[in-house]
Coordinates of C-alpha atoms in Angstrom, one line a residue:
Chain M
M1 CA -101.5 -39.4 108.3
T2 CA -97.6 -39.2 107.9
T3 CA -95.7 -36.5 107.6
N4 CA -93.7 -35.8 104.5
S5 CA -91.2 -33.9 106.9
K6 CA -88.9 -31.7 104.6
I7 CA -89.2 -28.0 103.9
V8 CA -89.1 -25.8 101.0
V9 CA -87.5 -22.5 101.7
V10 CA -88.0 -19.5 99.3
G11 CA -85.4 -16.1 99.6
S12 CA -82.7 -14.5 98.6
V13 CA -79.5 -16.0 98.0
A14 CA -76.7 -13.4 98.1
V15 CA -73.2 -12.4 98.3
D16 CA -72.5 -10.4 101.4
W17 CA -69.3 -7.6 102.3
V18 CA -69.6 -7.8 105.9
I19 CA -67.6 -5.1 107.7
T20 CA -67.2 -5.1 111.3
P21 CA -65.1 -3.7 114.2
K22 CA -62.4 -6.7 114.1
A23 CA -62.7 -8.4 110.9
E24 CA -63.9 -8.0 107.3
R25 CA -65.3 -10.4 104.6
E26 CA -65.6 -9.7 101.1
E27 CA -67.8 -12.3 99.6
S28 CA -69.5 -13.8 102.4
V29 CA -72.3 -15.9 101.0
G30 CA -75.5 -15.4 102.8
G31 CA -79.0 -14.4 102.1
A32 CA -81.7 -15.5 103.8
A33 CA -83.1 -18.8 101.9
V34 CA -79.2 -19.8 102.5
F35 CA -79.2 -19.0 106.1
F36 CA -82.3 -20.7 106.6
A37 CA -81.1 -23.7 104.8
M38 CA -77.9 -24.5 106.2
A39 CA -79.6 -24.2 109.9
A40 CA -82.7 -26.3 108.7
A41 CA -80.7 -29.0 106.8
P42 CA -79.5 -30.6 109.9
F43 CA -82.8 -31.3 111.2
C44 CA -84.7 -32.6 107.8
S45 CA -84.9 -32.7 104.2
T46 CA -84.6 -28.8 102.8
Q47 CA -85.2 -27.7 99.2
L48 CA -84.0 -24.2 98.2
V49 CA -85.7 -21.9 95.5
G50 CA -84.0 -19.0 94.6
V51 CA -81.5 -17.5 91.8
I52 CA -77.7 -16.7 91.6
G53 CA -75.8 -14.9 89.1
D54 CA -72.8 -16.1 87.4
D55 CA -70.4 -14.8 90.3
F56 CA -71.5 -17.3 92.7
P57 CA -69.1 -18.8 94.0
A58 CA -68.7 -22.8 93.2
P59 CA -67.5 -23.8 96.8
A60 CA -70.8 -22.6 98.4
I61 CA -72.8 -24.8 95.9
A62 CA -71.0 -27.5 97.2
D63 CA -71.1 -26.6 100.8
L64 CA -75.2 -26.3 100.2
E65 CA -75.0 -30.2 98.4
A66 CA -72.8 -31.4 101.0
A67 CA -75.2 -30.4 103.8
G68 CA -78.0 -31.9 101.9
V69 CA -79.9 -28.9 100.8
D70 CA -82.1 -29.8 97.6
L71 CA -80.9 -27.0 95.0
A72 CA -83.4 -28.4 92.0
G73 CA -85.1 -24.9 92.6
L74 CA -81.9 -22.7 92.7
E75 CA -81.9 -21.1 89.2
R76 CA -79.1 -20.1 87.8
A77 CA -79.4 -16.3 85.4
E78 CA -77.2 -14.4 83.9
G79 CA -75.6 -11.5 85.5
K80 CA -74.4 -11.0 89.1
T81 CA -75.9 -12.4 92.3
F82 CA -77.5 -10.2 94.6
R83 CA -75.3 -8.3 97.0
W84 CA -75.1 -6.4 99.7
K85 CA -72.5 -4.5 101.9
G86 CA -72.9 -3.3 105.2
R87 CA -70.8 -2.5 108.4
Y88 CA -71.7 -3.3 112.2
H89 CA -71.7 -1.2 115.1
A90 CA -69.1 -1.6 117.8
N91 CA -71.5 -3.0 120.2
M92 CA -72.4 -5.6 116.8
N93 CA -76.2 -5.0 117.2
S94 CA -77.2 -2.5 115.2
R95 CA -75.6 -1.9 111.7
D96 CA -75.6 0.5 108.4
T97 CA -76.5 -0.9 104.9
L98 CA -73.5 1.0 102.7
E99 CA -75.0 -0.8 99.5
T100 CA -77.6 -2.9 98.0
H101 CA -77.4 -4.3 94.1
L102 CA -80.4 -6.9 93.4
N103 CA -78.8 -7.9 90.3
V104 CA -80.5 -10.8 89.2
F105 CA -83.0 -10.5 92.4
E106 CA -84.9 -7.7 90.6
S107 CA -86.7 -10.2 88.0
F108 CA -87.0 -13.2 89.8
S109 CA -90.1 -15.4 89.3
P110 CA -89.6 -18.6 91.7
K111 CA -90.5 -21.6 89.9
L112 CA -91.3 -24.4 92.5
P113 CA -89.8 -28.1 90.8
E114 CA -92.3 -30.5 91.0
S115 CA -90.5 -32.5 93.4
Y116 CA -90.6 -29.6 96.4
Q117 CA -94.8 -29.0 95.7
D118 CA -95.7 -31.8 98.0
A119 CA -93.6 -30.5 101.1
D120 CA -95.5 -30.5 104.3
F121 CA -93.4 -27.4 105.5
L122 CA -93.1 -24.2 103.9
F123 CA -91.3 -21.2 104.7
L124 CA -91.3 -17.9 102.7
A125 CA -88.1 -16.2 103.7
N126 CA -88.0 -12.4 103.5
I127 CA -88.8 -11.6 100.1
Q128 CA -91.4 -9.5 98.3
P129 CA -94.7 -10.4 99.4
T130 CA -96.3 -11.0 95.8
L131 CA -93.6 -13.9 95.7
Q132 CA -94.5 -15.3 98.7
L133 CA -97.9 -15.4 97.5
D134 CA -97.0 -16.9 94.2
V135 CA -94.6 -19.7 95.4
L136 CA -97.5 -20.4 98.1
E137 CA -99.8 -21.0 95.5
Q138 CA -97.3 -23.1 93.7
M139 CA -97.5 -26.0 95.9
G140 CA -99.5 -29.1 95.3
G141 CA -101.8 -28.6 98.3
R142 CA -102.1 -26.1 101.8
P143 CA -98.7 -27.4 103.7
K144 CA -98.9 -28.7 107.3
L145 CA -97.1 -25.5 108.2
V146 CA -96.4 -22.4 106.2
G147 CA -93.9 -19.6 107.9
L148 CA -93.2 -16.1 106.9
D149 CA -90.1 -13.5 107.6
T150 CA -90.8 -9.9 106.0
M151 CA -88.6 -6.6 106.6
N152 CA -89.8 -3.0 107.4
L153 CA -89.6 -2.5 103.5
W154 CA -91.8 -4.6 102.5
I155 CA -94.4 -3.3 105.4
D156 CA -93.6 0.3 104.3
I157 CA -94.0 -0.3 99.9
A158 CA -96.0 -3.6 100.2
T159 CA -98.4 -3.6 103.1
D160 CA -101.6 -4.5 101.2
D161 CA -99.8 -7.7 99.1
L162 CA -98.3 -8.5 102.9
I163 CA -101.4 -8.3 104.7
K164 CA -102.6 -10.6 101.9
V165 CA -99.9 -13.3 102.3
L166 CA -100.4 -13.0 106.3
G167 CA -103.8 -14.2 106.0
R168 CA -102.8 -17.7 104.7
V169 CA -99.4 -18.7 106.8
D170 CA -99.4 -20.2 110.5
V171 CA -96.3 -18.6 111.5
L172 CA -94.5 -15.4 111.4
T173 CA -90.8 -14.5 112.7
I174 CA -90.5 -10.8 112.8
N175 CA -87.7 -8.1 114.1
E176 CA -89.5 -6.0 117.3
E177 CA -89.2 -3.1 115.7
E178 CA -91.0 -4.6 112.5
A179 CA -93.7 -6.2 114.9
L180 CA -94.6 -2.5 116.2
Q181 CA -94.4 -0.9 112.7
L182 CA -96.9 -3.3 111.0
S183 CA -99.3 -3.0 113.9
G184 CA -99.0 0.5 114.3
E185 CA -98.6 0.0 118.4
T186 CA -96.0 0.9 120.8
N187 CA -97.0 -2.1 123.1
L188 CA -95.2 -5.4 122.2
V189 CA -98.5 -7.3 123.4
V190 CA -101.2 -5.0 121.7
A191 CA -99.3 -5.5 118.7
A192 CA -99.1 -9.2 118.8
R193 CA -102.5 -9.8 119.5
K194 CA -103.0 -7.6 116.3
I195 CA -100.5 -9.2 114.3
Q196 CA -102.4 -12.7 115.2
G197 CA -105.5 -11.4 114.4
M198 CA -104.5 -11.0 110.9
G199 CA -103.4 -14.4 110.4
P200 CA -100.4 -16.5 111.8
K201 CA -101.5 -18.0 115.3
T202 CA -97.8 -18.0 115.9
L203 CA -95.9 -15.0 116.2
V204 CA -92.3 -15.3 116.9
I205 CA -90.6 -11.5 117.6
K206 CA -87.0 -11.9 117.3
R207 CA -85.0 -9.6 119.5
G208 CA -81.7 -9.9 118.7
E209 CA -79.3 -10.4 121.4
Y210 CA -82.4 -10.3 124.0
G211 CA -83.8 -13.5 122.3
A212 CA -87.0 -14.4 121.3
L213 CA -90.8 -13.8 122.2
C214 CA -93.0 -16.5 121.1
F215 CA -97.1 -15.9 120.9
C216 CA -98.5 -19.3 120.7
E217 CA -101.5 -20.5 119.1
D218 CA -102.8 -21.6 122.7
G219 CA -102.7 -17.9 123.9
T220 CA -99.3 -18.7 126.3
Q221 CA -96.2 -16.7 125.8
F222 CA -92.9 -18.3 125.4
A223 CA -90.0 -16.2 126.3
A224 CA -86.1 -17.6 124.8
P225 CA -82.7 -15.8 126.2
A226 CA -80.4 -15.3 123.1
L227 CA -77.1 -17.4 124.8
P228 CA -74.3 -15.0 126.3
L229 CA -71.5 -15.0 123.6
E230 CA -68.1 -14.1 124.1
N231 CA -67.4 -14.1 120.6
V232 CA -69.8 -12.2 118.0
V233 CA -67.9 -12.6 115.0
D234 CA -71.0 -11.5 112.5
P235 CA -74.5 -11.2 113.7
T236 CA -75.6 -11.3 109.7
G237 CA -78.0 -14.4 109.3
A238 CA -79.1 -15.1 112.8
G239 CA -82.6 -14.2 112.3
D240 CA -82.6 -16.7 108.9
S241 CA -80.5 -19.3 111.3
F242 CA -83.4 -19.3 113.8
A243 CA -86.2 -19.5 111.6
G244 CA -84.4 -22.6 110.1
G245 CA -83.2 -24.4 113.8
F246 CA -87.2 -23.5 114.8
M247 CA -88.8 -25.2 111.4
G248 CA -86.5 -27.9 111.3
H249 CA -87.4 -29.0 114.7
L250 CA -90.8 -28.7 113.8
A251 CA -90.7 -30.7 110.3
R252 CA -88.5 -33.2 112.0
T253 CA -91.0 -34.2 114.9
G254 CA -94.1 -33.4 112.9
D255 CA -95.4 -32.3 116.4
L256 CA -97.1 -28.7 116.0
S257 CA -98.2 -29.1 120.3
T258 CA -97.2 -25.6 122.0
P259 CA -94.8 -27.5 124.0
N260 CA -93.3 -28.8 120.8
V261 CA -93.2 -25.3 119.3
R262 CA -91.6 -24.1 122.8
K263 CA -88.9 -26.3 122.1
A264 CA -88.3 -25.4 118.5
V265 CA -88.3 -21.4 119.5
I266 CA -85.0 -22.8 121.4
W267 CA -83.7 -25.1 118.9
G268 CA -84.1 -21.7 116.6
S269 CA -81.9 -19.9 119.3
T270 CA -79.0 -22.6 118.9
M271 CA -78.8 -22.1 115.6
A272 CA -78.9 -18.2 115.5
S273 CA -75.8 -18.9 118.2
F274 CA -74.0 -21.2 116.1
C275 CA -74.7 -18.7 113.1
V276 CA -73.4 -15.4 114.6
E277 CA -69.9 -16.9 115.8
G278 CA -68.7 -17.0 112.3
F279 CA -68.8 -15.4 109.0
S280 CA -71.2 -16.8 106.6
Y281 CA -72.5 -19.9 107.4
D282 CA -68.6 -21.1 108.3
T283 CA -70.2 -22.6 111.8
V284 CA -73.5 -23.8 111.2
R285 CA -71.6 -26.1 108.3
G286 CA -70.8 -29.2 109.3
L287 CA -72.4 -28.8 113.1
S288 CA -72.5 -32.3 114.7
R289 CA -75.5 -33.4 116.2
E290 CA -73.8 -33.7 119.6
D291 CA -72.3 -30.3 119.4
A292 CA -76.3 -28.9 118.7
Q293 CA -77.6 -30.8 121.4
A294 CA -74.8 -29.6 124.0
R295 CA -75.8 -26.4 122.8
Y296 CA -79.3 -26.8 123.4
D297 CA -78.4 -28.0 126.7
R298 CA -77.1 -24.8 127.6
F299 CA -80.2 -23.1 127.1
V300 CA -81.8 -25.2 129.3
E301 CA -79.1 -24.5 132.3
L302 CA -79.6 -21.2 131.5
T303 CA -83.1 -20.4 132.3
R304 CA -83.8 -23.4 135.1
F305 CA -85.0 -21.9 137.9
Chain P
M1 CA -76.0 -20.3 163.1
T2 CA -79.6 -19.0 162.5
T3 CA -79.8 -16.4 160.1
N4 CA -80.7 -12.6 161.4
S5 CA -83.2 -12.6 158.0
K6 CA -83.7 -8.7 157.8
I7 CA -82.5 -6.5 155.5
V8 CA -81.1 -2.9 155.6
V9 CA -81.3 -0.4 152.7
V10 CA -79.7 2.8 151.9
G11 CA -80.7 4.7 149.2
S12 CA -82.7 8.1 147.8
V13 CA -85.8 8.7 149.3
A14 CA -87.7 11.4 146.9
V15 CA -90.5 12.9 145.2
D16 CA -90.8 12.4 141.3
W17 CA -92.5 13.9 138.9
V18 CA -93.2 11.8 136.4
I19 CA -94.2 12.3 132.6
T20 CA -95.4 9.6 130.5
P21 CA -97.8 9.7 127.1
K22 CA -100.4 8.7 128.8
A23 CA -100.0 10.3 132.0
E24 CA -98.7 12.5 134.7
R25 CA -98.2 12.5 138.2
E26 CA -96.6 15.7 140.0
E27 CA -96.2 14.2 143.9
S28 CA -95.3 10.8 142.7
V29 CA -93.2 8.9 145.9
G30 CA -90.5 7.3 144.7
G31 CA -86.4 7.0 145.4
A32 CA -84.1 3.8 145.4
A33 CA -84.8 3.0 149.3
V34 CA -88.7 3.7 148.7
F35 CA -89.0 0.9 145.9
F36 CA -86.7 -1.4 147.7
A37 CA -87.9 -1.6 150.8
M38 CA -91.7 -1.8 149.6
A39 CA -90.7 -4.9 147.5
A40 CA -88.5 -6.4 150.4
A41 CA -91.2 -5.9 152.9
P42 CA -93.4 -8.6 151.8
F43 CA -90.7 -11.4 152.2
C44 CA -88.8 -10.4 155.3
S45 CA -88.4 -7.5 157.9
T46 CA -86.8 -4.2 155.9
Q47 CA -85.0 -1.1 157.9
L48 CA -84.5 1.9 155.8
V49 CA -82.1 4.5 155.7
G50 CA -82.5 7.8 154.3
V51 CA -83.2 11.4 154.4
I52 CA -86.9 13.6 153.7
G53 CA -87.5 17.2 153.7
D54 CA -90.2 18.8 155.5
D55 CA -92.1 18.8 151.9
F56 CA -92.3 14.9 152.5
P57 CA -96.1 13.6 152.0
A58 CA -97.7 12.2 155.0
P59 CA -99.3 9.5 153.5
A60 CA -96.2 8.1 152.4
I61 CA -95.0 7.8 155.9
A62 CA -98.0 5.7 156.5
D63 CA -97.5 3.7 153.7
L64 CA -94.2 2.5 154.3
E65 CA -94.9 2.0 158.3
A66 CA -98.1 -0.2 157.0
A67 CA -96.3 -2.5 155.2
G68 CA -94.0 -3.1 158.1
V69 CA -90.8 -0.8 156.5
D70 CA -88.8 0.0 159.8
L71 CA -88.4 4.1 159.7
A72 CA -85.8 4.3 162.9
G73 CA -83.1 5.5 160.2
L74 CA -85.1 7.7 158.2
E75 CA -83.6 11.5 158.8
R76 CA -86.0 14.5 158.4
A77 CA -83.9 17.2 157.8
E78 CA -85.1 20.8 157.1
G79 CA -86.1 21.7 153.6
K80 CA -87.3 20.3 150.6
T81 CA -86.9 16.1 149.7
F82 CA -84.9 14.8 146.6
R83 CA -86.7 16.1 143.6
W84 CA -86.2 14.3 140.2
K85 CA -88.6 14.9 136.8
G86 CA -88.7 13.1 134.0
R87 CA -90.4 12.2 130.7
Y88 CA -90.7 8.3 129.5
H89 CA -90.6 8.4 125.8
A90 CA -93.7 6.7 123.6
N91 CA -92.0 3.3 124.1
M92 CA -91.7 3.7 127.5
N93 CA -88.4 2.3 127.8
S94 CA -86.2 5.6 127.6
R95 CA -86.9 8.9 129.5
D96 CA -85.5 12.0 129.9
T97 CA -84.6 13.5 132.9
L98 CA -86.1 17.5 133.0
E99 CA -84.9 18.5 136.9
T100 CA -83.5 17.1 139.9
H101 CA -83.2 18.9 142.9
L102 CA -80.5 17.1 145.6
N103 CA -82.0 19.0 148.3
V104 CA -81.3 17.4 151.8
F105 CA -79.9 14.9 150.0
E106 CA -77.1 17.0 149.3
S107 CA -75.3 16.7 153.0
F108 CA -77.0 13.8 154.0
S109 CA -74.5 11.6 156.1
P110 CA -76.3 8.2 157.5
K111 CA -76.6 7.5 160.4
L112 CA -77.5 3.6 161.4
P113 CA -79.2 3.1 164.6
E114 CA -78.1 0.3 166.6
S115 CA -81.0 -1.7 165.9
Y116 CA -80.1 -2.0 162.4
Q117 CA -76.3 -2.8 162.8
D118 CA -76.8 -7.0 163.4
A119 CA -78.9 -7.5 160.2
D120 CA -77.2 -9.9 158.1
F121 CA -78.5 -8.3 155.0
L122 CA -77.1 -5.2 153.5
F123 CA -78.3 -3.2 150.2
L124 CA -76.6 -0.2 148.6
A125 CA -78.7 1.4 146.6
N126 CA -77.7 3.9 144.4
I127 CA -76.2 7.0 146.1
Q128 CA -72.3 8.3 146.7
P129 CA -69.9 5.5 147.2
T130 CA -68.2 7.1 150.0
L131 CA -72.0 7.0 151.3
Q132 CA -72.2 3.7 150.8
L133 CA -68.9 2.7 152.1
D134 CA -69.9 4.8 155.3
V135 CA -72.9 2.6 155.7
L136 CA -71.3 -0.8 155.2
E137 CA -68.4 0.5 157.7
Q138 CA -71.3 1.5 160.5
M139 CA -72.3 -2.3 160.6
G140 CA -72.0 -4.4 163.2
G141 CA -70.2 -7.0 161.6
R142 CA -69.4 -7.9 158.0
P143 CA -73.1 -9.0 157.1
K144 CA -74.4 -12.5 155.7
L145 CA -74.7 -10.7 152.2
V146 CA -74.0 -7.1 150.8
G147 CA -75.7 -6.0 147.5
L148 CA -75.0 -2.7 145.5
D149 CA -76.6 -0.8 142.8
T150 CA -74.9 2.6 141.0
M151 CA -75.2 4.6 137.8
N152 CA -73.8 6.4 135.2
L153 CA -72.9 9.3 137.2
W154 CA -70.7 7.6 140.1
I155 CA -69.4 5.4 137.6
D156 CA -68.1 9.0 135.7
I157 CA -67.2 10.8 138.9
A158 CA -66.3 9.0 141.5
T159 CA -64.3 5.9 140.2
D160 CA -61.9 5.2 142.5
D161 CA -64.5 5.1 145.8
L162 CA -66.6 3.2 143.3
I163 CA -64.3 0.6 142.7
K164 CA -63.3 0.3 146.8
V165 CA -66.6 -0.3 147.8
L166 CA -67.3 -2.8 144.7
G167 CA -64.2 -4.8 146.4
R168 CA -66.3 -5.5 149.6
V169 CA -69.7 -6.6 148.4
D170 CA -71.1 -9.7 147.2
V171 CA -73.9 -9.1 144.6
L172 CA -74.0 -6.1 142.2
T173 CA -77.0 -4.8 140.7
I174 CA -76.6 -2.6 137.5
N175 CA -78.1 -1.7 133.8
E176 CA -76.5 -3.2 130.9
E177 CA -75.3 0.0 129.5
E178 CA -73.8 0.7 133.0
A179 CA -71.8 -2.7 133.3
L180 CA -70.5 -2.2 129.9
Q181 CA -69.2 1.7 130.7
L182 CA -67.8 0.4 134.2
S183 CA -65.6 -2.4 132.6
G184 CA -65.0 -0.3 129.4
E185 CA -65.9 -3.5 127.0
T186 CA -68.3 -3.9 124.4
N187 CA -69.0 -7.7 125.1
L188 CA -71.1 -8.2 128.0
V189 CA -69.7 -11.7 128.8
V190 CA -66.2 -10.3 128.7
A191 CA -67.3 -7.1 130.7
A192 CA -69.1 -9.6 133.6
R193 CA -66.1 -11.1 133.8
K194 CA -64.1 -8.3 134.7
I195 CA -66.7 -6.6 136.9
Q196 CA -66.8 -10.1 139.0
G197 CA -62.9 -9.6 139.0
M198 CA -63.5 -6.0 141.2
G199 CA -65.5 -8.0 143.8
P200 CA -69.3 -8.9 143.4
K201 CA -69.3 -12.8 143.1
T202 CA -72.8 -12.4 141.9
L203 CA -73.7 -9.9 139.1
V204 CA -77.4 -9.2 138.0
I205 CA -77.1 -7.3 134.5
K206 CA -80.8 -5.3 134.4
R207 CA -82.1 -5.2 130.7
G208 CA -85.2 -3.4 131.3
E209 CA -88.5 -5.0 129.2
Y210 CA -85.9 -7.6 128.0
G211 CA -85.3 -8.9 131.8
A212 CA -82.4 -9.6 133.7
L213 CA -78.9 -11.6 133.2
C214 CA -77.1 -13.4 135.9
F215 CA -73.9 -14.2 136.2
C216 CA -73.8 -16.6 139.3
E217 CA -70.9 -17.3 141.6
D218 CA -70.5 -21.0 140.8
G219 CA -69.7 -19.4 137.0
T220 CA -73.1 -20.3 135.1
Q221 CA -75.3 -18.0 133.5
F222 CA -79.0 -17.5 134.3
A223 CA -81.5 -15.5 131.9
A224 CA -84.8 -14.3 133.4
P225 CA -87.6 -12.6 130.9
A226 CA -89.3 -9.5 131.8
L227 CA -92.9 -10.5 131.5
P228 CA -95.1 -8.7 128.9
L229 CA -97.2 -6.4 129.8
E230 CA -99.9 -4.8 128.3
N231 CA -100.3 -1.9 131.0
V232 CA -97.1 0.0 131.7
V233 CA -97.7 3.1 133.6
D234 CA -94.4 4.4 134.8
P235 CA -91.4 2.0 134.7
T236 CA -89.9 4.6 137.6
G237 CA -88.7 2.4 140.4
A238 CA -88.3 -0.7 139.1
G239 CA -84.6 -1.6 138.6
D240 CA -84.5 -1.4 142.7
S241 CA -88.3 -3.0 143.0
F242 CA -86.7 -6.0 141.8
A243 CA -83.5 -5.8 144.0
G244 CA -86.0 -5.9 146.5
G245 CA -87.7 -8.8 145.6
F246 CA -84.2 -10.4 145.0
M247 CA -82.8 -9.6 147.9
G248 CA -85.9 -10.1 150.2
H249 CA -86.2 -13.8 148.7
L250 CA -82.7 -14.6 149.9
A251 CA -83.0 -12.8 153.3
R252 CA -86.5 -14.8 153.9
T253 CA -84.7 -18.4 152.8
G254 CA -81.2 -17.6 154.4
D255 CA -80.3 -20.0 151.3
L256 CA -77.3 -18.6 148.7
S257 CA -76.8 -21.4 146.9
T258 CA -77.1 -20.6 143.0
P259 CA -80.2 -22.5 142.6
N260 CA -81.7 -20.1 145.0
V261 CA -80.0 -16.9 143.6
R262 CA -81.8 -18.1 140.6
K263 CA -85.7 -18.1 141.9
A264 CA -84.4 -14.7 143.2
V265 CA -83.8 -13.2 140.5
I266 CA -87.5 -14.7 139.6
W267 CA -88.6 -12.7 142.5
G268 CA -87.1 -9.4 141.6
S269 CA -88.4 -10.2 138.2
T270 CA -91.8 -10.7 139.6
M271 CA -92.1 -7.5 142.0
A272 CA -90.6 -5.5 138.8
S273 CA -92.9 -6.4 137.0
F274 CA -96.0 -5.1 139.7
C275 CA -94.3 -1.8 139.8
V276 CA -94.3 -0.8 136.5
E277 CA -98.1 -1.2 136.1
G278 CA -98.8 1.8 138.2
F279 CA -97.2 5.1 139.5
S280 CA -94.6 4.9 142.6
Y281 CA -95.4 2.2 144.6
D282 CA -99.1 2.0 144.5
T283 CA -98.4 -1.5 142.5
V284 CA -96.9 -2.9 145.3
R285 CA -98.3 -2.1 148.3
G286 CA -100.7 -4.4 149.9
L287 CA -100.0 -7.0 147.3
S288 CA -101.1 -10.5 148.6
R289 CA -98.6 -13.0 148.9
E290 CA -101.4 -15.2 146.9
D291 CA -101.3 -12.2 143.8
A292 CA -97.3 -12.5 144.2
Q293 CA -97.0 -16.4 143.9
A294 CA -99.3 -16.3 141.0
R295 CA -97.0 -13.9 139.3
Y296 CA -94.0 -15.8 140.0
D297 CA -96.2 -18.8 138.8
R298 CA -96.2 -17.0 135.1
F299 CA -92.6 -16.6 134.9
V300 CA -92.5 -20.5 134.8
E301 CA -95.0 -20.8 132.3
L302 CA -93.2 -17.8 130.4
T303 CA -89.7 -19.9 130.2
R304 CA -90.8 -23.7 130.2
F305 CA -89.9 -25.5 127.6

């Protein structure tokens, strides 16, 4: 069996207004699907499903296309693009949401082009669980690997739908606090076991500056640090870039064994480390294979004993 | 040159009252020097300097002696032992101090027995910087390696003395928040460089459940995860147990190269992981070499990719 090593990603496409202690960008293109796609595209062919309004910056379309992202599934609707405004605290690890405007995202109903439906890899980035289910059902058959991300909002207000879609995915990437919230536990190991019991055999807990902890399908655990960075410009999109690098490596290699999943976690960490060094996808776009490999190698140095 | 592979540790000896969400122990023997010594003793000969009052539990003396800890430098003073009372929050990672009674510790003036003065390894656990300096000066010559720990209190009220002693140590183990406080920085990499400039060529940042980050003498960085544990009983003493395992491995091997310092960080993490699984030093005492090695090997599995 050959692998159709392309990834479909569905999620938000956004224009963010990002304020950090040192700088600010008022029209910063973002959204989970964009960050994911820009991080996955260097690894394999990537197809995006999302919606934008008539205010979406044209250069960003060009950037995505230049990176090789297939935009056949990007709907253009009347109105404004989804917009988020947030301010990071001095430590760059926590932030306040100042404004959220769903705009065209509010009535978004994802439609998968036919050319997407045979993909072997599907990532359901953070959106309403019913839309995630909807996309999963539009796939031609069960993909080889389905990944999912979610957030506290859906755990709060759409628990049943989330549980339903979780039962049909292979990999869940989720923040530490959200893992505890979803499981109702205070201990992460206990929480992980409970969540794996809900469906996803592989669980990747994202811990921001502390890295990621992967509960693997074979029962082992894998801890990856985040790269200690001197210059964190904008953490927005780090988790989605992680997911992009993670899924990208799996799709490129077609190898879903635990040893390769561990490498995928490091590729995810690698892409996240680039992401946070600039606004938007500035530092991920145009990344050479050599620069990416050199940074992957820094994780080797960082962890070997 | 042969290595006199023994460690002198000076620091608090305490009776703690520990309250956690699940359990409580009213007379829990602790203190930085005790946790350090119990974790270092399996590696090499360990000599303790500290003070106790007439209320100190006799069984704890027997425990320390059974572990092989040299107590020639343990002073017995009239009055009560240093006592601390604290309550851990639901996540077991943060805590409130409810009471602190210095008691005999208030007028403590450490005296090094002659039999301690030729040790090649010295650990200045968390006490007043002037006392740390005092102990350093009582050593027969410059030890091969001097380690130090400190806390927010001394950074606040004894900055100058702390800076003075920092100028004379090789290794600093310190909590993440304290590293930022000491350096006045918000970025950990920048903070680390600044602190290394104060004296300690090796800097180990302790991050609790997230592990440790070591800024090595050769300019490399080493990240060690904490072992994901299902049953955290009492985190008190984890940092001191870490330091004990870390220094213990270095003293046993006599090898201060960066590759061996990295292994020492894992031995520190190993001892810390045992420590938190029980009250006091319950789970460190009587640990077999095989059990310790088996846990060290779990760190190999946890980090290999």
